[in-house]
PDB file of C-alpha atoms in Angstrom:
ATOM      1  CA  UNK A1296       7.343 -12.050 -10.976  1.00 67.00           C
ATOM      2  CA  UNK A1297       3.979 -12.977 -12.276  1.00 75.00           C
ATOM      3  CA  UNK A1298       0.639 -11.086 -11.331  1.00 69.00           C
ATOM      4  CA  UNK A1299      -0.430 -14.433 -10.108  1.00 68.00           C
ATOM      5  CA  UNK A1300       2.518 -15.063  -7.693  1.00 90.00           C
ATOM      6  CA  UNK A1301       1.946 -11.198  -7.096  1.00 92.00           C
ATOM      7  CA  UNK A1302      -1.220 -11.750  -5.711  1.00 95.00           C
ATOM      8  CA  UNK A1303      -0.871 -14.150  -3.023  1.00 96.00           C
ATOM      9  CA  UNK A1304       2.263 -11.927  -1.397  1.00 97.00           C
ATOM     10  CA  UNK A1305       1.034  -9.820   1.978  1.00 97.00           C
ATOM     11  CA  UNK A1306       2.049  -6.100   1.262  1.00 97.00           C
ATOM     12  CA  UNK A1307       3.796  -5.214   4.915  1.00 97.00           C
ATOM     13  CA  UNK A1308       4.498  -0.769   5.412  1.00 96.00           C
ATOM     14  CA  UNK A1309       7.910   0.028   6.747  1.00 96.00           C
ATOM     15  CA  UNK A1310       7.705   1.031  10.432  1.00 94.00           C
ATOM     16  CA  UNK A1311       9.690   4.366   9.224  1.00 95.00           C
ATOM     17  CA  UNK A1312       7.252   5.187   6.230  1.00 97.00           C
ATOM     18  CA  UNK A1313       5.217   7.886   7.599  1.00 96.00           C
ATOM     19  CA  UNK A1314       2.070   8.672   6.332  1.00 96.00           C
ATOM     20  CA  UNK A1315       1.163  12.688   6.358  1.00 96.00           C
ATOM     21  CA  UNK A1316      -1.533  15.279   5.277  1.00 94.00           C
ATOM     22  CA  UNK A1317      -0.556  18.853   4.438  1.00 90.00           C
ATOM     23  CA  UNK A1318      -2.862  21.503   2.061  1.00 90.00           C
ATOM     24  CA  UNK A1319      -4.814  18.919   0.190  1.00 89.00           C
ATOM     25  CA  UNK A1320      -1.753  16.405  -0.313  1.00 95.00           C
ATOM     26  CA  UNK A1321      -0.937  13.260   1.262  1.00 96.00           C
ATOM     27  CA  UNK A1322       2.934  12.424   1.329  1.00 96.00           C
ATOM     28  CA  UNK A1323       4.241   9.014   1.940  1.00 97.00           C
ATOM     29  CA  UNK A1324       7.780  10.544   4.294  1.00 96.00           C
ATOM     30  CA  UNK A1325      10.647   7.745   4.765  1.00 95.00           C
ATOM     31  CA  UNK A1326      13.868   9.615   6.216  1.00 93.00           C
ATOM     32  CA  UNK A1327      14.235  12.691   3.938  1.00 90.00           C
ATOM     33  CA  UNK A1328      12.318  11.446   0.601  1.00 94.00           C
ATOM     34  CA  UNK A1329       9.129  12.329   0.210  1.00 93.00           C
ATOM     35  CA  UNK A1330       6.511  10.491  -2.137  1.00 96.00           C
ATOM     36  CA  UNK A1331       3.516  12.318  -3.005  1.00 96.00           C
ATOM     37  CA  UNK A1332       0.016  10.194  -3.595  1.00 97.00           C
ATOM     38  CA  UNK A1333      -2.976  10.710  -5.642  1.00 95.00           C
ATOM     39  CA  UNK A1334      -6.374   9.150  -4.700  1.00 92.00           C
ATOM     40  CA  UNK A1335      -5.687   5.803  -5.902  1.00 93.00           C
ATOM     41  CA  UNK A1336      -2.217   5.451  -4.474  1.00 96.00           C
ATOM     42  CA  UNK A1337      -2.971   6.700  -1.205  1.00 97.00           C
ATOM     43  CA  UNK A1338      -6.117   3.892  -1.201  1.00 96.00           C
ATOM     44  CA  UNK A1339      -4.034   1.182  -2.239  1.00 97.00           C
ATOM     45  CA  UNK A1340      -1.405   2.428   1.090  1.00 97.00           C
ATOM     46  CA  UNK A1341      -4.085   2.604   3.648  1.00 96.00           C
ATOM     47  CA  UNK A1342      -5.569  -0.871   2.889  1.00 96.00           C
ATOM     48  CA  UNK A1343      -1.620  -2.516   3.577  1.00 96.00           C
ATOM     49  CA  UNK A1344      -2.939  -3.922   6.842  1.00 95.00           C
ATOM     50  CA  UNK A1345      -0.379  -6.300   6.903  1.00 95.00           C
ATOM     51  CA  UNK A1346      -3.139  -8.891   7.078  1.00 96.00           C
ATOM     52  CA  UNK A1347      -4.534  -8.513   3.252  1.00 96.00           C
ATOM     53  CA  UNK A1348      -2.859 -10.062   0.106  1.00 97.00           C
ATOM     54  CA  UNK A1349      -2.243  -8.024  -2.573  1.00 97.00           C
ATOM     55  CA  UNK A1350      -5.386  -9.657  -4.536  1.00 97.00           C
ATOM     56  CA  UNK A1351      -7.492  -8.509  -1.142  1.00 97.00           C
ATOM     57  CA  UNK A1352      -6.153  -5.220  -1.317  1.00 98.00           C
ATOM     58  CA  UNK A1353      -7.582  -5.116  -5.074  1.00 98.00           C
ATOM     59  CA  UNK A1354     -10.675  -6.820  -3.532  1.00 97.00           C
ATOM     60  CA  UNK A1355     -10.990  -4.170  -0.774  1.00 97.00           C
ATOM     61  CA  UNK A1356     -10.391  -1.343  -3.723  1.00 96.00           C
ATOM     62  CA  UNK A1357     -13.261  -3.127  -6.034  1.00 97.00           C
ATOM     63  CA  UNK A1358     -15.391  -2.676  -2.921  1.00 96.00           C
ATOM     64  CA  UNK A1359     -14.848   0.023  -1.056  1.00 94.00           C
ATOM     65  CA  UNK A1360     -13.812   2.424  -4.178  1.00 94.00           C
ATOM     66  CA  UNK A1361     -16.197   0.798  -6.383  1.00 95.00           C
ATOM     67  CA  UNK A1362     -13.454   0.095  -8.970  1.00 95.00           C
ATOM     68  CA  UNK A1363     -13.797  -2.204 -11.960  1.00 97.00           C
ATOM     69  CA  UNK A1364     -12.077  -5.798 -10.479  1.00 96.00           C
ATOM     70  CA  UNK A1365      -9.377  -5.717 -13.301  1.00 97.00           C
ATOM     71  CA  UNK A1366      -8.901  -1.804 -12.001  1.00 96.00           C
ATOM     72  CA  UNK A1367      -8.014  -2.525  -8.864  1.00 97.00           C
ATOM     73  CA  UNK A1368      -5.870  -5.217  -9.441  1.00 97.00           C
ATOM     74  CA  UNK A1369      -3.843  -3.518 -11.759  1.00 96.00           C
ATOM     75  CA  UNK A1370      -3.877  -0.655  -9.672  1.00 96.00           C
ATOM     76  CA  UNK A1371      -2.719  -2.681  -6.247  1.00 97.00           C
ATOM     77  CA  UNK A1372      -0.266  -4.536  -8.413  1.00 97.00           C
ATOM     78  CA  UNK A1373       1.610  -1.727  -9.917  1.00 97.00           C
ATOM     79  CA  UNK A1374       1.402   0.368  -7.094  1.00 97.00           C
ATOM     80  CA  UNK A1375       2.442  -2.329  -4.459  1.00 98.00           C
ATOM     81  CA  UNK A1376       5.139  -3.116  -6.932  1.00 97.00           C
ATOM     82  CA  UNK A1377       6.563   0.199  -6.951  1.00 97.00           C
ATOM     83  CA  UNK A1378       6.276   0.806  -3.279  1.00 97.00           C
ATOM     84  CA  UNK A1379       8.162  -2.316  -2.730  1.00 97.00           C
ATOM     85  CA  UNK A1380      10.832  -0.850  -5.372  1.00 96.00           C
ATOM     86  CA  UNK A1381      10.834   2.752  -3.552  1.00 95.00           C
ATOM     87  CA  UNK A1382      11.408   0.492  -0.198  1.00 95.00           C
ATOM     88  CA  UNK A1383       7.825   1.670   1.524  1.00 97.00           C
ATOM     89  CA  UNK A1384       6.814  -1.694   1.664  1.00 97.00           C
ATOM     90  CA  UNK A1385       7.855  -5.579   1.311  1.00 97.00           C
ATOM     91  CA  UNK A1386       5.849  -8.011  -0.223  1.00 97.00           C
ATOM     92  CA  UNK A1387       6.094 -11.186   1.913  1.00 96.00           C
ATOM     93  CA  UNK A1388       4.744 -14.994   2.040  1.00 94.00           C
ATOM     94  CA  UNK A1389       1.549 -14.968   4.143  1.00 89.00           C
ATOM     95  CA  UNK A1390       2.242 -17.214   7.034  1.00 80.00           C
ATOM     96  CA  UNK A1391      -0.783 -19.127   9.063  1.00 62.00           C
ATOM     97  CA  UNK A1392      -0.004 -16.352  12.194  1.00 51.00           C
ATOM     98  CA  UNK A1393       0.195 -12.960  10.130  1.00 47.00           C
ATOM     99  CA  UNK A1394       0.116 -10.230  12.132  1.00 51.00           C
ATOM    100  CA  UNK A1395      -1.120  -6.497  11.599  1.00 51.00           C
ATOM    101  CA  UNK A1396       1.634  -3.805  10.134  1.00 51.00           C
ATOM    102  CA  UNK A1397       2.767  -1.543  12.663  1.00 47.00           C
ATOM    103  CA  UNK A1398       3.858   0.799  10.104  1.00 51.00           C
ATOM    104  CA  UNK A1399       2.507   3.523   7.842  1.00 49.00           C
ATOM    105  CA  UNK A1400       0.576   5.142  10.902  1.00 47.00           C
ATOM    106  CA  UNK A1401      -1.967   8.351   9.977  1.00 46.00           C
ATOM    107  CA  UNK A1402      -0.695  12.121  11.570  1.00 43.00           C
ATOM    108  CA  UNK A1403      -3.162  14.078  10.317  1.00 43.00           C
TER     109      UNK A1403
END
């Protein structure tokens, strides 16, 4: 798939990805695999609102982060890419009605 055809898919979490916080870390838990984040990864995870594209979760990076554009896109690409692989998320065709994820809530 192309970074352009990338970039118009709607990252969506899995309702059993778990998001967690434990001494410093942040884990990503689905059923008994745990995925551990750094800083970037765990940006690019809470801006899946199931609402943004990929490219406006590269936009929301670029802006909120204060990442370099071509940063954050190639961050929220390969990232979202490998979630997707690792089964966290799916990237799906935005629709006219999207709704909000109900996945990958916070326990902090």
């Amino acid at each position: 798939m192309s970074a352009m055809d990338l970039d118009v898919l709607v990252p969506i979490t899995h309702l059993r990805v778990r998001r967690r916080r434990a001494e410093g870390q942040v884990h990503l838990i689905l059923d008994n695999y745990y995925f551990d984040l750094d800083e970037g990864t765990d940006a690019v995870w809470r801006a899946c609102d199931g609402v943004r594209t990929v490219a406006e979760v590269a936009e929301a990076l670029h802006r909120e982060r204060g990442w370099a554009l071509e940063l954050a896109r190639s961050v929220a690409r390969e990232t979202l890419s490998a979630f997707a692989e690792q089964e966290l998320v799916s990237l799906v065709a935005p629709t006219s009605t999207r709704n909000p994820s109900a996945g990958g809530e916070t326990h902090e």
